[in-house]
Amino acid sequence: EGEADAVEDWAAGRFPGVKASLVPAGPVVGAGFVDEEGMRERQTFPIPEDDLVELSKAFLLNLFDDPQGVRERMADDFRFVAPVVPATGDGLPGDELIAALTQFKVLDAVPDLEAQQYDFRTDPFEPSRVWWTSRGTGTNTGPVFGVLPATGKRYVAPPQSNSLTFNERGEITKFTIGYVMDKDVGTTGGLGGIFGIFYAIGYGLPVPEAQPWRPSPIYRALFASGNLLSSLRKLAR
């Protein structure tokens, strides 16, 4: 009875509408959960979390409408990495990223673009790295790539994970974007980043990497067999 009373006291005013059998007996702890607060207190990176978040937002604020203006924030060894970018090497350097953003003219094509970026926080394992989530909405009412007619189609992005990594001078050394967290959400066919924008508005780039994922015939057959593990074992023999 005493244990039941303790659970009831701990859960008082919490878990509205949840079945009593599903309510944890107390704060959930275990080897699989890291002590984020403790890890952050022990980190030695000189720039505090709140300041790194502000530096991140300052970089992102005008990234699309003034890409040249953010060049100063990129370190000499800056690199940009997305799920299928670059095609070779370990990342695009800053000048190449700026050139690409300038050529894509995203805000000309989608003037009402809302990036919907939120949940900024540092990584307890990499204290110089800021992660955040983005979604995004907009409508194609302007010319695409400067010449193609607007389709009027709506862009609704899935939630995506993104990051910025800084050096001790507050310069950005690595920028990652477009890692989709739920491909069922939105109008991009599960694509993130700029490729997702262009696919949603009807101008998906004509390469497999910029189109929604499609399973190969062999992969499809593995699932169709009804026993994926058994099929994989047979292939491995």
CSV table of C-alpha atoms in Angstrom, one decimal:
chain,number,residue,atom,x,y,z
A,1,GLU,CA,0.0,0.0,0.0
A,2,GLY,CA,2.8,2.4,0.8
A,3,GLU,CA,4.4,1.9,-2.7
A,4,ALA,CA,1.0,2.5,-4.3
A,5,ASP,CA,0.6,5.7,-2.3
A,6,ALA,CA,4.1,6.9,-3.4
A,7,VAL,CA,3.3,6.4,-7.0
A,8,GLU,CA,0.0,8.2,-6.6
A,9,ASP,CA,1.8,11.1,-4.9
A,10,TRP,CA,4.4,11.4,-7.6
A,11,ALA,CA,1.8,11.3,-10.4
A,12,ALA,CA,-0.6,13.7,-8.7
A,13,GLY,CA,-1.7,16.3,-11.2
A,14,ARG,CA,0.2,14.6,-14.0
A,15,PHE,CA,-0.6,12.2,-16.9
A,16,PRO,CA,-4.2,13.4,-17.5
A,17,GLY,CA,-6.4,10.7,-19.1
A,18,VAL,CA,-3.6,8.1,-19.0
A,19,LYS,CA,-4.5,4.6,-17.8
A,20,ALA,CA,-3.2,4.1,-14.3
A,21,SER,CA,-1.3,1.0,-15.3
A,22,LEU,CA,0.7,3.0,-17.8
A,23,VAL,CA,1.9,5.7,-15.4
A,24,PRO,CA,5.6,5.2,-14.3
A,25,ALA,CA,6.2,4.5,-10.7
A,26,GLY,CA,8.5,7.5,-10.5
A,27,PRO,CA,11.0,9.4,-12.7
A,28,VAL,CA,12.3,7.0,-15.3
A,29,VAL,CA,16.1,6.4,-15.1
A,30,GLY,CA,18.2,3.7,-16.7
A,31,ALA,CA,21.5,3.0,-18.4
A,32,GLY,CA,20.1,3.8,-21.7
A,33,PHE,CA,19.4,7.5,-20.8
A,34,VAL,CA,22.4,9.9,-20.5
A,35,ASP,CA,22.6,12.6,-17.8
A,36,GLU,CA,22.4,15.5,-20.2
A,37,GLU,CA,22.5,18.2,-17.5
A,38,GLY,CA,25.6,16.6,-15.9
A,39,MET,CA,27.4,16.2,-19.2
A,40,ARG,CA,26.8,19.8,-20.1
A,41,GLU,CA,28.1,21.0,-16.7
A,42,ARG,CA,31.3,19.0,-17.3
A,43,GLN,CA,32.0,20.2,-20.8
A,44,THR,CA,34.9,22.5,-21.4
A,45,PHE,CA,34.0,24.2,-24.7
A,46,PRO,CA,34.4,28.0,-23.9
A,47,ILE,CA,31.2,29.2,-25.6
A,48,PRO,CA,28.1,28.6,-23.5
A,49,GLU,CA,25.1,26.8,-24.9
A,50,ASP,CA,22.9,30.0,-25.0
A,51,ASP,CA,25.5,31.9,-26.9
A,52,LEU,CA,26.0,29.1,-29.4
A,53,VAL,CA,22.2,29.0,-30.0
A,54,GLU,CA,22.3,32.8,-30.7
A,55,LEU,CA,25.2,32.4,-33.1
A,56,SER,CA,23.3,29.7,-34.9
A,57,LYS,CA,20.2,31.8,-35.3
A,58,ALA,CA,22.3,34.8,-36.5
A,59,PHE,CA,23.7,32.5,-39.3
A,60,LEU,CA,20.3,31.1,-40.3
A,61,LEU,CA,18.4,34.4,-40.2
A,62,ASN,CA,19.4,35.7,-43.6
A,63,LEU,CA,20.8,32.5,-45.1
A,64,PHE,CA,18.4,32.4,-48.1
A,65,ASP,CA,17.9,36.1,-48.8
A,66,ASP,CA,21.6,37.2,-48.3
A,67,PRO,CA,23.9,34.1,-48.5
A,68,GLN,CA,26.9,36.4,-49.1
A,69,GLY,CA,26.2,38.1,-45.9
A,70,VAL,CA,26.8,35.0,-43.8
A,71,ARG,CA,30.2,34.2,-45.4
A,72,GLU,CA,32.1,35.8,-42.5
A,73,ARG,CA,30.5,33.3,-40.1
A,74,MET,CA,32.0,30.4,-41.9
A,75,ALA,CA,35.5,29.1,-40.9
A,76,ASP,CA,38.2,28.5,-43.5
A,77,ASP,CA,37.5,24.7,-43.1
A,78,PHE,CA,33.7,25.1,-43.3
A,79,ARG,CA,31.9,22.2,-45.0
A,80,PHE,CA,28.2,21.6,-45.8
A,81,VAL,CA,26.8,18.1,-45.6
A,82,ALA,CA,23.2,16.9,-46.4
A,83,PRO,CA,21.8,13.4,-47.0
A,84,VAL,CA,22.9,13.2,-50.6
A,85,VAL,CA,25.2,16.3,-50.8
A,86,PRO,CA,28.0,16.3,-51.8
A,87,ALA,CA,28.2,13.6,-54.5
A,88,THR,CA,31.9,13.3,-53.8
A,89,GLY,CA,34.2,14.5,-51.1
A,90,ASP,CA,33.4,15.2,-47.4
A,91,GLY,CA,31.4,18.4,-47.8
A,92,LEU,CA,30.8,21.5,-49.8
A,93,PRO,CA,33.1,24.5,-48.9
A,94,GLY,CA,31.5,27.8,-48.0
A,95,ASP,CA,31.9,29.5,-51.4
A,96,GLU,CA,30.2,26.6,-53.2
A,97,LEU,CA,27.3,26.6,-50.8
A,98,ILE,CA,26.8,30.3,-51.2
A,99,ALA,CA,26.9,29.9,-55.0
A,100,ALA,CA,24.3,27.1,-54.9
A,101,LEU,CA,21.9,29.1,-52.7
A,102,THR,CA,22.3,32.2,-55.0
A,103,GLN,CA,21.6,30.1,-58.1
A,104,PHE,CA,18.6,28.3,-56.6
A,105,LYS,CA,16.7,31.6,-55.9
A,106,VAL,CA,14.5,29.8,-53.4
A,107,LEU,CA,12.8,33.0,-52.1
A,108,ASP,CA,12.0,34.1,-55.6
A,109,ALA,CA,10.1,30.9,-56.1
A,110,VAL,CA,8.5,30.7,-52.7
A,111,PRO,CA,8.3,34.3,-51.4
A,112,ASP,CA,6.2,33.3,-48.3
A,113,LEU,CA,8.7,30.6,-47.2
A,114,GLU,CA,8.5,30.0,-43.4
A,115,ALA,CA,11.4,27.9,-42.2
A,116,GLN,CA,9.7,27.0,-38.8
A,117,GLN,CA,12.9,26.3,-36.9
A,118,TYR,CA,12.7,25.3,-33.3
A,119,ASP,CA,14.1,23.2,-30.4
A,120,PHE,CA,17.7,24.6,-30.5
A,121,ARG,CA,20.1,22.9,-28.1
A,122,THR,CA,23.7,21.8,-27.8
A,123,ASP,CA,24.7,18.2,-28.1
A,124,PRO,CA,25.9,16.8,-24.7
A,125,PHE,CA,28.4,14.6,-26.5
A,126,GLU,CA,29.7,17.4,-28.8
A,127,PRO,CA,29.4,20.7,-26.8
A,128,SER,CA,30.4,22.8,-29.8
A,129,ARG,CA,27.5,21.5,-31.9
A,130,VAL,CA,24.0,22.9,-32.0
A,131,TRP,CA,21.1,20.8,-33.1
A,132,TRP,CA,17.6,22.0,-34.1
A,133,THR,CA,14.4,20.8,-35.8
A,134,SER,CA,12.8,22.5,-38.8
A,135,ARG,CA,9.6,22.0,-40.7
A,136,GLY,CA,8.7,24.7,-43.2
A,137,THR,CA,5.8,25.9,-45.4
A,138,GLY,CA,5.3,28.1,-48.5
A,139,THR,CA,3.6,28.4,-51.9
A,140,ASN,CA,5.3,28.6,-55.3
A,141,THR,CA,4.0,32.0,-56.6
A,142,GLY,CA,7.2,33.2,-58.3
A,143,PRO,CA,9.5,32.0,-61.1
A,144,VAL,CA,11.5,28.8,-60.4
A,145,PHE,CA,15.3,29.0,-61.1
A,146,GLY,CA,14.5,32.5,-62.4
A,147,VAL,CA,12.7,31.3,-65.6
A,148,LEU,CA,10.2,28.5,-65.0
A,149,PRO,CA,6.6,29.4,-64.3
A,150,ALA,CA,5.0,29.2,-60.9
A,151,THR,CA,2.8,26.2,-60.2
A,152,GLY,CA,0.9,27.6,-57.2
A,153,LYS,CA,1.7,24.3,-55.4
A,154,ARG,CA,2.1,24.3,-51.6
A,155,TYR,CA,5.2,23.2,-49.8
A,156,VAL,CA,4.9,21.5,-46.5
A,157,ALA,CA,8.0,20.0,-45.1
A,158,PRO,CA,8.4,17.0,-42.8
A,159,PRO,CA,10.3,17.6,-39.5
A,160,GLN,CA,14.0,17.5,-40.2
A,161,SER,CA,17.1,17.4,-38.0
A,162,ASN,CA,19.9,20.0,-38.6
A,163,SER,CA,23.1,21.1,-37.0
A,164,LEU,CA,25.9,23.7,-36.8
A,165,THR,CA,29.3,22.9,-35.4
A,166,PHE,CA,31.5,25.8,-34.1
A,167,ASN,CA,35.2,26.4,-33.4
A,168,GLU,CA,36.3,28.3,-30.3
A,169,ARG,CA,36.2,31.6,-32.3
A,170,GLY,CA,32.5,31.2,-32.9
A,171,GLU,CA,33.0,30.3,-36.6
A,172,ILE,CA,31.0,27.5,-38.2
A,173,THR,CA,33.0,24.5,-39.3
A,174,LYS,CA,30.2,22.2,-40.3
A,175,PHE,CA,26.6,22.7,-41.4
A,176,THR,CA,24.2,19.7,-41.8
A,177,ILE,CA,20.6,19.9,-42.9
A,178,GLY,CA,17.7,18.0,-44.3
A,179,TYR,CA,17.7,14.7,-42.3
A,180,VAL,CA,14.1,13.8,-42.3
A,181,MET,CA,12.6,12.5,-39.1
A,182,ASP,CA,9.2,11.4,-40.4
A,183,LYS,CA,8.8,10.9,-44.2
A,184,ASP,CA,5.0,10.5,-43.9
A,185,VAL,CA,4.6,14.2,-43.1
A,186,GLY,CA,4.3,17.0,-45.7
A,187,THR,CA,4.2,17.3,-49.4
A,188,THR,CA,7.9,16.6,-50.2
A,189,GLY,CA,7.7,12.9,-50.7
A,190,GLY,CA,9.9,12.4,-47.7
A,191,LEU,CA,12.7,14.6,-49.1
A,192,GLY,CA,14.4,17.2,-46.9
A,193,GLY,CA,16.2,20.4,-47.6
A,194,ILE,CA,16.1,22.3,-50.9
A,195,PHE,CA,15.4,19.1,-52.9
A,196,GLY,CA,12.2,18.7,-50.8
A,197,ILE,CA,11.1,22.3,-51.7
A,198,PHE,CA,11.5,21.8,-55.4
A,199,TYR,CA,9.8,18.4,-55.4
A,200,ALA,CA,6.8,19.8,-53.5
A,201,ILE,CA,6.2,22.7,-55.9
A,202,GLY,CA,6.4,20.4,-59.0
A,203,TYR,CA,10.0,20.9,-60.0
A,204,GLY,CA,11.8,17.9,-58.5
A,205,LEU,CA,15.3,17.7,-60.0
A,206,PRO,CA,15.6,14.9,-62.6
A,207,VAL,CA,18.0,12.7,-60.6
A,208,PRO,CA,17.1,9.7,-58.3
A,209,GLU,CA,18.7,11.5,-55.3
A,210,ALA,CA,16.2,14.4,-55.6
A,211,GLN,CA,13.2,12.1,-55.9
A,212,PRO,CA,11.2,10.2,-53.3
A,213,TRP,CA,12.8,7.0,-52.2
A,214,ARG,CA,11.7,3.9,-54.0
A,215,PRO,CA,12.6,0.4,-52.9
A,216,SER,CA,14.7,-1.7,-55.3
A,217,PRO,CA,13.0,-4.9,-56.7
A,218,ILE,CA,15.1,-7.1,-54.5
A,219,TYR,CA,14.4,-5.1,-51.3
A,220,ARG,CA,10.6,-5.1,-52.2
A,221,ALA,CA,10.8,-8.9,-52.7
A,222,LEU,CA,12.4,-9.4,-49.3
A,223,PHE,CA,9.5,-7.7,-47.6
A,224,ALA,CA,6.9,-9.4,-49.8
A,225,SER,CA,8.2,-12.8,-48.7
A,226,GLY,CA,6.6,-12.1,-45.3
A,227,ASN,CA,9.8,-13.0,-43.3
A,228,LEU,CA,12.5,-10.4,-43.8
A,229,LEU,CA,15.0,-11.9,-41.3
A,230,SER,CA,14.7,-15.4,-43.0
A,231,SER,CA,15.2,-13.8,-46.4
A,232,LEU,CA,18.3,-11.9,-45.2
A,233,ARG,CA,19.8,-15.0,-43.8
A,234,LYS,CA,19.4,-16.8,-47.1
A,235,LEU,CA,21.1,-13.9,-48.9
A,236,ALA,CA,24.0,-13.9,-46.5
A,237,ARG,CA,24.8,-17.6,-47.1
